Coordinates of C-alpha atoms and ligand atoms in Angstrom, one line a residue:
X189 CA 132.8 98.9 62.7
X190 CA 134.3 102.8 62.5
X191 CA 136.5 101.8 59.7
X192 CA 133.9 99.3 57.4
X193 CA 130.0 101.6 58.3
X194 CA 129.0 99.6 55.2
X195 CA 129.3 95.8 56.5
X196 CA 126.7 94.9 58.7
X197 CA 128.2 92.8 61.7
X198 CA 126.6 90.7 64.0
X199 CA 126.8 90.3 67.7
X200 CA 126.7 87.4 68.9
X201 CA 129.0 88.2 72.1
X202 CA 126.6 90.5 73.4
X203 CA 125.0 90.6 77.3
X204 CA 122.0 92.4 76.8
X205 CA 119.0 91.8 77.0
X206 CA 116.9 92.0 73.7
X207 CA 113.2 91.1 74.1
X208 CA 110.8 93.6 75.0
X209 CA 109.8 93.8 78.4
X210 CA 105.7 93.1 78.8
X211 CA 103.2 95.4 78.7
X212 CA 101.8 94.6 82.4
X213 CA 105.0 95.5 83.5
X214 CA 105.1 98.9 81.5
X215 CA 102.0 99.8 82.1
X216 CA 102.1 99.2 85.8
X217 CA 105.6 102.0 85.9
X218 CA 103.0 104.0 83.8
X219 CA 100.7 104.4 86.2
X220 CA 103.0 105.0 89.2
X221 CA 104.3 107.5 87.5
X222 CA 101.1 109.1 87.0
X223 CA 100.4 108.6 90.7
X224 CA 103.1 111.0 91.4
X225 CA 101.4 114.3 89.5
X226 CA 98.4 113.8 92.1
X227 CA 98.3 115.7 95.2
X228 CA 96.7 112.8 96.6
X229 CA 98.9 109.9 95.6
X230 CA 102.1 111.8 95.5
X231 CA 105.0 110.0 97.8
X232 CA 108.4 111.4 98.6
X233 CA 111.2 109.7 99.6
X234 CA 110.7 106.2 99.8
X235 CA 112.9 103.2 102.1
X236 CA 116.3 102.9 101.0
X237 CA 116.1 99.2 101.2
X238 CA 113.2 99.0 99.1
X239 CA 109.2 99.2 99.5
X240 CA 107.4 96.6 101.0
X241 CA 105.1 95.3 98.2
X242 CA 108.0 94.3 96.4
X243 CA 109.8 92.6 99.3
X244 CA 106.8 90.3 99.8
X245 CA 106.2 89.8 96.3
X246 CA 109.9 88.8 96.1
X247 CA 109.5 86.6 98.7
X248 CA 106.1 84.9 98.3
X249 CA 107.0 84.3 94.5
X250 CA 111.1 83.5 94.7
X251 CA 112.2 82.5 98.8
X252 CA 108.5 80.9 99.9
X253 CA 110.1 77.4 100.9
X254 CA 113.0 79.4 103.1
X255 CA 112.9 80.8 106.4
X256 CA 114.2 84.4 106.3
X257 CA 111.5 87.4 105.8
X258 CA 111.1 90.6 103.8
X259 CA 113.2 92.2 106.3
X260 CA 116.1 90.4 104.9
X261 CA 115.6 91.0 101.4
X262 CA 117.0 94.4 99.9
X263 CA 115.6 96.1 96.8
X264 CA 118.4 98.2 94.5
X265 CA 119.2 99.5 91.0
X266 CA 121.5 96.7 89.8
X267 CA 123.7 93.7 90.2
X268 CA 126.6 95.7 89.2
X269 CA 126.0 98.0 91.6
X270 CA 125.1 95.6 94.7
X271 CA 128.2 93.3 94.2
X272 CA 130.7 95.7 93.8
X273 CA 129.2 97.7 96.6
X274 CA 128.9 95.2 99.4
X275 CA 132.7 94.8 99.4
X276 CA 132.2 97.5 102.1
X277 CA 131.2 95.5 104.4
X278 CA 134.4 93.8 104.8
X279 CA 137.8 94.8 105.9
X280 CA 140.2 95.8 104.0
X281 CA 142.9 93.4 104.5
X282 CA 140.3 90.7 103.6
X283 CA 141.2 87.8 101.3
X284 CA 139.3 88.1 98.7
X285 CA 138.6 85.0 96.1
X286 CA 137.3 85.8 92.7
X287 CA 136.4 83.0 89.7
X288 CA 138.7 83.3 86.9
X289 CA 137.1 83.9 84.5
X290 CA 134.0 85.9 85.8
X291 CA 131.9 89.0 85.2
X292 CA 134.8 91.5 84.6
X293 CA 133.1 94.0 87.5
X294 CA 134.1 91.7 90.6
X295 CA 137.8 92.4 89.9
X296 CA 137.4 95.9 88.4
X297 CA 135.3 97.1 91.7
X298 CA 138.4 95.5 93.7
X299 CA 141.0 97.6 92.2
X300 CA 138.8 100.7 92.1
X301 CA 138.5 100.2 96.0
X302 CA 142.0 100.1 95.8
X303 CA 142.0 96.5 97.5
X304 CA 144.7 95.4 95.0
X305 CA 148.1 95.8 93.9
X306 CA 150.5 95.9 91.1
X307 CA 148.8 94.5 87.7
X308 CA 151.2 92.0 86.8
X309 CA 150.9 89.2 83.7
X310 CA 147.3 90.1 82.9
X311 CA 146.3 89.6 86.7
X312 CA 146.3 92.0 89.4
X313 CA 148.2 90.4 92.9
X314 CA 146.5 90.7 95.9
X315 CA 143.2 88.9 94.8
X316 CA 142.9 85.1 94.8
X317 CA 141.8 83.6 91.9
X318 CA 139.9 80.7 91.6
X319 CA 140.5 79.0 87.6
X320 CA 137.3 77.8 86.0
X321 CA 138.8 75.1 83.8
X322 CA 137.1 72.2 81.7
X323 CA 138.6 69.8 84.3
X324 CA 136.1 71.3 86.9
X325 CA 133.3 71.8 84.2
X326 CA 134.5 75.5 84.4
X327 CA 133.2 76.5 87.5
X328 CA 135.5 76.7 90.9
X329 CA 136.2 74.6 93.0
X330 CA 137.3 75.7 97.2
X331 CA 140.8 76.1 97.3
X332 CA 143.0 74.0 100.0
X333 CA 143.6 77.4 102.4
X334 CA 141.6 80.3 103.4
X335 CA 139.6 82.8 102.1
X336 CA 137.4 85.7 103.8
X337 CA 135.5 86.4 100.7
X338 CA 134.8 84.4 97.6
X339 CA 132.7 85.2 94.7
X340 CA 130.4 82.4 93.3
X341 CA 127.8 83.2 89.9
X342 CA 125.9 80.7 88.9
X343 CA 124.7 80.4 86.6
X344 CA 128.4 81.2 85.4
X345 CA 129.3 83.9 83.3
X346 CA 131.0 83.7 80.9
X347 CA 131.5 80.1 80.7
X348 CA 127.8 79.0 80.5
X349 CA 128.0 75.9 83.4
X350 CA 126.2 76.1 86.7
X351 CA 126.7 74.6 90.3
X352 CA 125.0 71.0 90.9
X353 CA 123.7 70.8 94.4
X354 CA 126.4 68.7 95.5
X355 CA 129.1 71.1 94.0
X356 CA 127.6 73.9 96.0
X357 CA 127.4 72.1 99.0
X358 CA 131.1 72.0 99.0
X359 CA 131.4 75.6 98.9
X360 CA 128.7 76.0 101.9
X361 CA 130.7 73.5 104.2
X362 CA 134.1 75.3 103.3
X363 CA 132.5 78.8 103.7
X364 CA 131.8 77.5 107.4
X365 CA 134.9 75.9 107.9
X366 CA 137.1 79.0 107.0
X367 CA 134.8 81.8 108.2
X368 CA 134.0 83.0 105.1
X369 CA 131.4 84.7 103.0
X370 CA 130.4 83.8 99.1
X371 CA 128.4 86.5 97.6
X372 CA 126.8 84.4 95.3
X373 CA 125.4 86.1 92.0
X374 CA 121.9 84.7 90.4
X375 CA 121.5 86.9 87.9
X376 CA 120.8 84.3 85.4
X377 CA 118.8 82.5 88.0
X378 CA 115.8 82.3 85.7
X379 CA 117.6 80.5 82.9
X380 CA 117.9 77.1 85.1
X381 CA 115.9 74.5 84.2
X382 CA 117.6 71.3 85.3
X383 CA 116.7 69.2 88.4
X384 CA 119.5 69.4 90.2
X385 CA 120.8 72.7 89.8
X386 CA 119.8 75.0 92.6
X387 CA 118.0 78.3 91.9
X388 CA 119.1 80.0 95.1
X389 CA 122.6 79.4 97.3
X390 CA 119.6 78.9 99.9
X391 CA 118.7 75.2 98.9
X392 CA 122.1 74.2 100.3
X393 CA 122.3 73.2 104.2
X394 CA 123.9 75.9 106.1
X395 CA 123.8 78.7 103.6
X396 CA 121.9 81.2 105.4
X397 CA 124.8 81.4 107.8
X398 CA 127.7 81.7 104.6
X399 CA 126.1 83.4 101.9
X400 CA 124.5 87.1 100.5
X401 CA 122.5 86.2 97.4
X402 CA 122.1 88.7 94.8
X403 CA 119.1 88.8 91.8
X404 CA 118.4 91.2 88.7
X405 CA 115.2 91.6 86.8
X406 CA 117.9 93.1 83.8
X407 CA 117.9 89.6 81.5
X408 CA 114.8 87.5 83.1
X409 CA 112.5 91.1 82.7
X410 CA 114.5 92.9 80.1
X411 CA 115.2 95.7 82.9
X412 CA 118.8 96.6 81.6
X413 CA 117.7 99.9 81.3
X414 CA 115.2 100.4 84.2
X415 CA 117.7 99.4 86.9
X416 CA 116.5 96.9 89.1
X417 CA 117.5 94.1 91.7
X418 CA 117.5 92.6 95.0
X419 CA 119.7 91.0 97.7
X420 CA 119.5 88.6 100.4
X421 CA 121.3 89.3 103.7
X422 CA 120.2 86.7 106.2
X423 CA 120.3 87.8 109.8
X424 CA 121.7 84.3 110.8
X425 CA 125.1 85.6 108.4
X426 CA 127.9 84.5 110.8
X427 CA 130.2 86.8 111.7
X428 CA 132.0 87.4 115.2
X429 CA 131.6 91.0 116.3
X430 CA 128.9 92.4 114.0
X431 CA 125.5 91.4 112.7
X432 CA 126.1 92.1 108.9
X433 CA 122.5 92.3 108.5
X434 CA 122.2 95.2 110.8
X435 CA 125.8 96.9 110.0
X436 CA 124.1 96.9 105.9
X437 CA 121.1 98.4 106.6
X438 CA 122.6 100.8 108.8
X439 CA 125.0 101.6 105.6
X440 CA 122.1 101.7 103.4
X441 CA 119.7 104.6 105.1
X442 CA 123.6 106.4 104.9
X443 CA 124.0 106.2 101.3
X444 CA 121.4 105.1 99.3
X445 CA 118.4 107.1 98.4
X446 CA 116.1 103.9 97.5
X447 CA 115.4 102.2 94.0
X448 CA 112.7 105.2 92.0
X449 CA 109.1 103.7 93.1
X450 CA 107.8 103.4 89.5
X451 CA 110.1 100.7 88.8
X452 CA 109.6 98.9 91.9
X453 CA 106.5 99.0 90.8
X454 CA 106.9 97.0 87.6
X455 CA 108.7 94.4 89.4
X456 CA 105.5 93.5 91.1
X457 CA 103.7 93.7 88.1
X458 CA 106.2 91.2 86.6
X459 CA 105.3 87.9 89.7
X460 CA 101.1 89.1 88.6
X461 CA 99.9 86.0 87.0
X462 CA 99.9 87.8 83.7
X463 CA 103.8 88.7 84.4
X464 CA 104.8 85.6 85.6
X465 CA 103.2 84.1 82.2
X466 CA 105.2 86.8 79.8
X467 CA 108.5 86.2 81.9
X468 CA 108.6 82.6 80.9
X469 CA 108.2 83.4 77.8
X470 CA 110.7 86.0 77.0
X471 CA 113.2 82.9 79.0
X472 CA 112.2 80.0 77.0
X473 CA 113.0 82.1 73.9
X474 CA 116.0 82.9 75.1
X475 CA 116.6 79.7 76.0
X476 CA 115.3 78.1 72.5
X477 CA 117.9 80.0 71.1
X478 CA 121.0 78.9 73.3
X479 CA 120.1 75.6 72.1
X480 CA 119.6 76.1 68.1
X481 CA 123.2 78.4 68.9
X482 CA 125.0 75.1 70.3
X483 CA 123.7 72.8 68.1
X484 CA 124.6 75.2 65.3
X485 CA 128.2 75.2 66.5
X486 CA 128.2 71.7 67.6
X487 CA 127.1 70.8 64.1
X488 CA 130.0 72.8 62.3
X489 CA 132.5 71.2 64.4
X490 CA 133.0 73.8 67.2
X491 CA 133.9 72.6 70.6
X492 CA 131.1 74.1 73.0
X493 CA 130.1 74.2 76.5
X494 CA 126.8 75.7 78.5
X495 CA 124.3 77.0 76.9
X496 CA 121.8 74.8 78.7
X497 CA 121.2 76.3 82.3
X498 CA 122.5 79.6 80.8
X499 CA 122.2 81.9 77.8
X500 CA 126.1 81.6 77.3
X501 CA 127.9 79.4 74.9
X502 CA 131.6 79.0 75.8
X503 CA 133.6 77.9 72.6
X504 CA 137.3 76.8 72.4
X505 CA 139.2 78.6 69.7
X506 CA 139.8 76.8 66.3
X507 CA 143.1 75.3 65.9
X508 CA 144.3 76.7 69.5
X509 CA 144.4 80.5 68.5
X510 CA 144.0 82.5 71.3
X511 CA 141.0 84.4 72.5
X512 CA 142.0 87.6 70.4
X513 CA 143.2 86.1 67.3
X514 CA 139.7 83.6 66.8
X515 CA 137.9 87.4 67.8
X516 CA 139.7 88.7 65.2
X517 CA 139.4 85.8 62.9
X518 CA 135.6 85.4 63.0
X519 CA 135.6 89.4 62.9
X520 CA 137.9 89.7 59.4
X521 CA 136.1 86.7 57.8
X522 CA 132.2 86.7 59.1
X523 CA 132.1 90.4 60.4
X524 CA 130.4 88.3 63.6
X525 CA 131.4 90.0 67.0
X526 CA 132.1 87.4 69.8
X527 CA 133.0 88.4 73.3
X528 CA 136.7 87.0 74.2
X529 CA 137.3 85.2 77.0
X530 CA 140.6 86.0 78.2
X531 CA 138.9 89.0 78.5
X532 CA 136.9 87.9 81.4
X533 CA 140.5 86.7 83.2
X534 CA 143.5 84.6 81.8
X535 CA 142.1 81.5 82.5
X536 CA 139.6 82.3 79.9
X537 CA 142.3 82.1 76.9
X538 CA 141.3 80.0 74.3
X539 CA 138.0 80.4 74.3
X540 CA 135.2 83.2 73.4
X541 CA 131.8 83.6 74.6
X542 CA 129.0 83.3 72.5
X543 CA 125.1 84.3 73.9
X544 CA 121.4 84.0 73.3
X545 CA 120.4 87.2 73.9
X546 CA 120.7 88.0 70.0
X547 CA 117.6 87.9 67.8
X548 CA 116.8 84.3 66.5
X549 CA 117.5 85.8 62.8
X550 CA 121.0 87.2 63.5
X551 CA 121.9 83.4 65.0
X552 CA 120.7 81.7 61.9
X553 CA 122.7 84.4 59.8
X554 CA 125.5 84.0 62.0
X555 CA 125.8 80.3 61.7
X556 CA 125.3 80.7 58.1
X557 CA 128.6 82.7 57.7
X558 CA 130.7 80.2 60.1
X559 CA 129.6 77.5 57.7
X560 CA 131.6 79.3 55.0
X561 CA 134.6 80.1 56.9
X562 CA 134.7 76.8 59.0
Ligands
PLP87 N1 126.1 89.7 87.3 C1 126.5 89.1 86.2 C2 127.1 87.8 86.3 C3 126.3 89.7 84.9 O1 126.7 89.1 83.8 C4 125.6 91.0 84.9 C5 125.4 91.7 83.6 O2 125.8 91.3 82.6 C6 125.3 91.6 86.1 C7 125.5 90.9 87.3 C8 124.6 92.9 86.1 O3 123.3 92.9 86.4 P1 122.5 94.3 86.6 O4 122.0 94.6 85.2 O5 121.4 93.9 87.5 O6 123.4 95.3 87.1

């Protein structure tokens, strides 16, 4: 882009969120804001695990039908942030299994927390990884030995397929069996709309006892900028010596200064009636366009996958280039940006990643400009 200012190129990689967020929502952080310049509805610190309206909001609107309560739930600033942060919870000789490919910050937050070693043909040792291949409709499957941690999205990103109930149940029971956790990340939660694809880790039998579930309002509410999320840690989550529940929220008061109350305050706004309404909105045009992006593809002759439970498109490489060289390709001949997938781990080679999120005039423009090149 530095060296051709003149060319405008498209993104059609990109992870961000794109719609605005609704007014109810803005106008709700507006006014706790204001709250804070009068002496009489000024507040200080707030909990560091989050304020209470939200936590029953969260769990009246999203975890009703489950048996856990507010107490359990954790409000925060990000996914990113949660899931790499929650590694301290576990020792650091742990085994710890990661999808491959996945969300680039599960391995990078390994290696910054120096749980790895050497990086070695495009992989650092000392993590397990799990490959996401179109033989297992690119999602993993549990491994035949044992693993303390193990990282599960759904659904996936990047490769656009999520669990079927019966697929997750698989993890649950081997979760039990070996003693293990599976942090399981929803942030794409909102984009499911088949039957049998669970929302929440917590329709399965058993997983309150294996699993920490983790949401963001960044790509259902379009808070990529505000910063907010939320956690589950059941207090039935196994574990020997400790109750992980208690050990986290111990951690928590220690070193987090809670999520800023205005924006807590625009997640409730966002499960008001009026939000609720807006939210599914802003998803089913994001979902509209996954659709007209894989038919699009379909229709040119492009080998996809996802795109239906998910704003991502996974696409296999014309005429077996690799990752790089069809990013380069599509770059040099359409200026149209895609996201490679060996960049999301080797066993993403092959393929790029293609998304929703852009504006339903930049898709059609993009597909018109594969049509010439294809
Ligand atoms: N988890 C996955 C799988 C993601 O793709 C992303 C963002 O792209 C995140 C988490 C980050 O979410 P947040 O914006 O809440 O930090």
């Amino acid at each position: 882009m530095q060296k051709h200012f003149d060319i405008a190129f498209i993104n059609l990689g990109m992870g961000d969120a794109t719609l605005p967020i609704p007014s109810v929502v803005t106008d709700a952080i507006s006014s706790a804001v204001l709250e804070l310049k009068s002496e009489k509805t000024f507040r200080g610190y707030g909990p560091s695990h989050g304020e209470l309206f939200l936590k029953k909001a969260i769990k009246e609107n999203e975890y009703s039908n489950f048996s856990f309560t507010e107490d359990e739930i954790f409000i925060s600033n990000g996914t990113k942030t949660d899931i790499s942060a929650i590694q301290e919870l576990f020792a650091e000789d742990s085994i710890i299994a990661i999808s491959d490919p996945a969300y680039p910050v599960y391995v990078d937050s390994n290696v910054l927390a120096g749980r790895t070693k050497a990086f070695s043909q495009g992989t650092y040792e000392g993590l397990v990884y799990l490959p996401c291949l179109e033989e297992n409709n690119f999602l993993p499957v549990p491994p035949n030995f044992s693993c303390d941690v193990i990282y599960l999205c759904s659904p996936h990103n990047p490769t656009g397929s999520a669990f079927k109930k019966h697929e997750l149940q698989r993890w649950v029971d081997y979760a039990k069996k070996q003693q293990a956790i599976i942090l399981y990340d929803g942030a794409y939660e909102s984009f499911i709309s088949s039957s049998d694809t669970p929302r929440s880790i917590y329709e399965i039998k058993g997983a309150e006892d294996v699993a920490i579930e983790f949401r963001s309002f960044s790509k259902s509410a379009g808070f990529t900028s505000l910063r907010l999320s939320y956690y589950v840690i059941p207090k039935t989550l196994s574990s020997n010596v400790f109750s992980l529940h208690d050990l986290w929220k111990r951690r928590t008061d220690s070193r987090y200064g809670g999520t800023p109350y205005p924006i807590q305050r625009g997640g409730e706004a966002s499960f008001s009636k009026e939000g609720k309404k807006a939210l599914k909105e802003i998803i089913f045009k994001y979902k509209q366009n996954a659709l007209f992006l894989r038919e699009g593809l379909s229709s040119l002759g492009f080998t996809v996958f996802g795109g239906i439970d998910s704003p991502f498109i996974w696409c296999k490489t014309l005429n077996n280039l690799s990752s790089w060289d069809f990013f380069d390709y599509l770059l040099e001949k359409a200026q149209i940006i895609t996201a490679p997938g060996v960049g999301f781990g080797l066993s993403g080679e092959g393929f790029v990643r293609f998304s929703s999120f852009p504006k339903k005039e930049f898709l059609e423009e993009g597909l018109k400009r594969l049509k010439k090149i294809v």
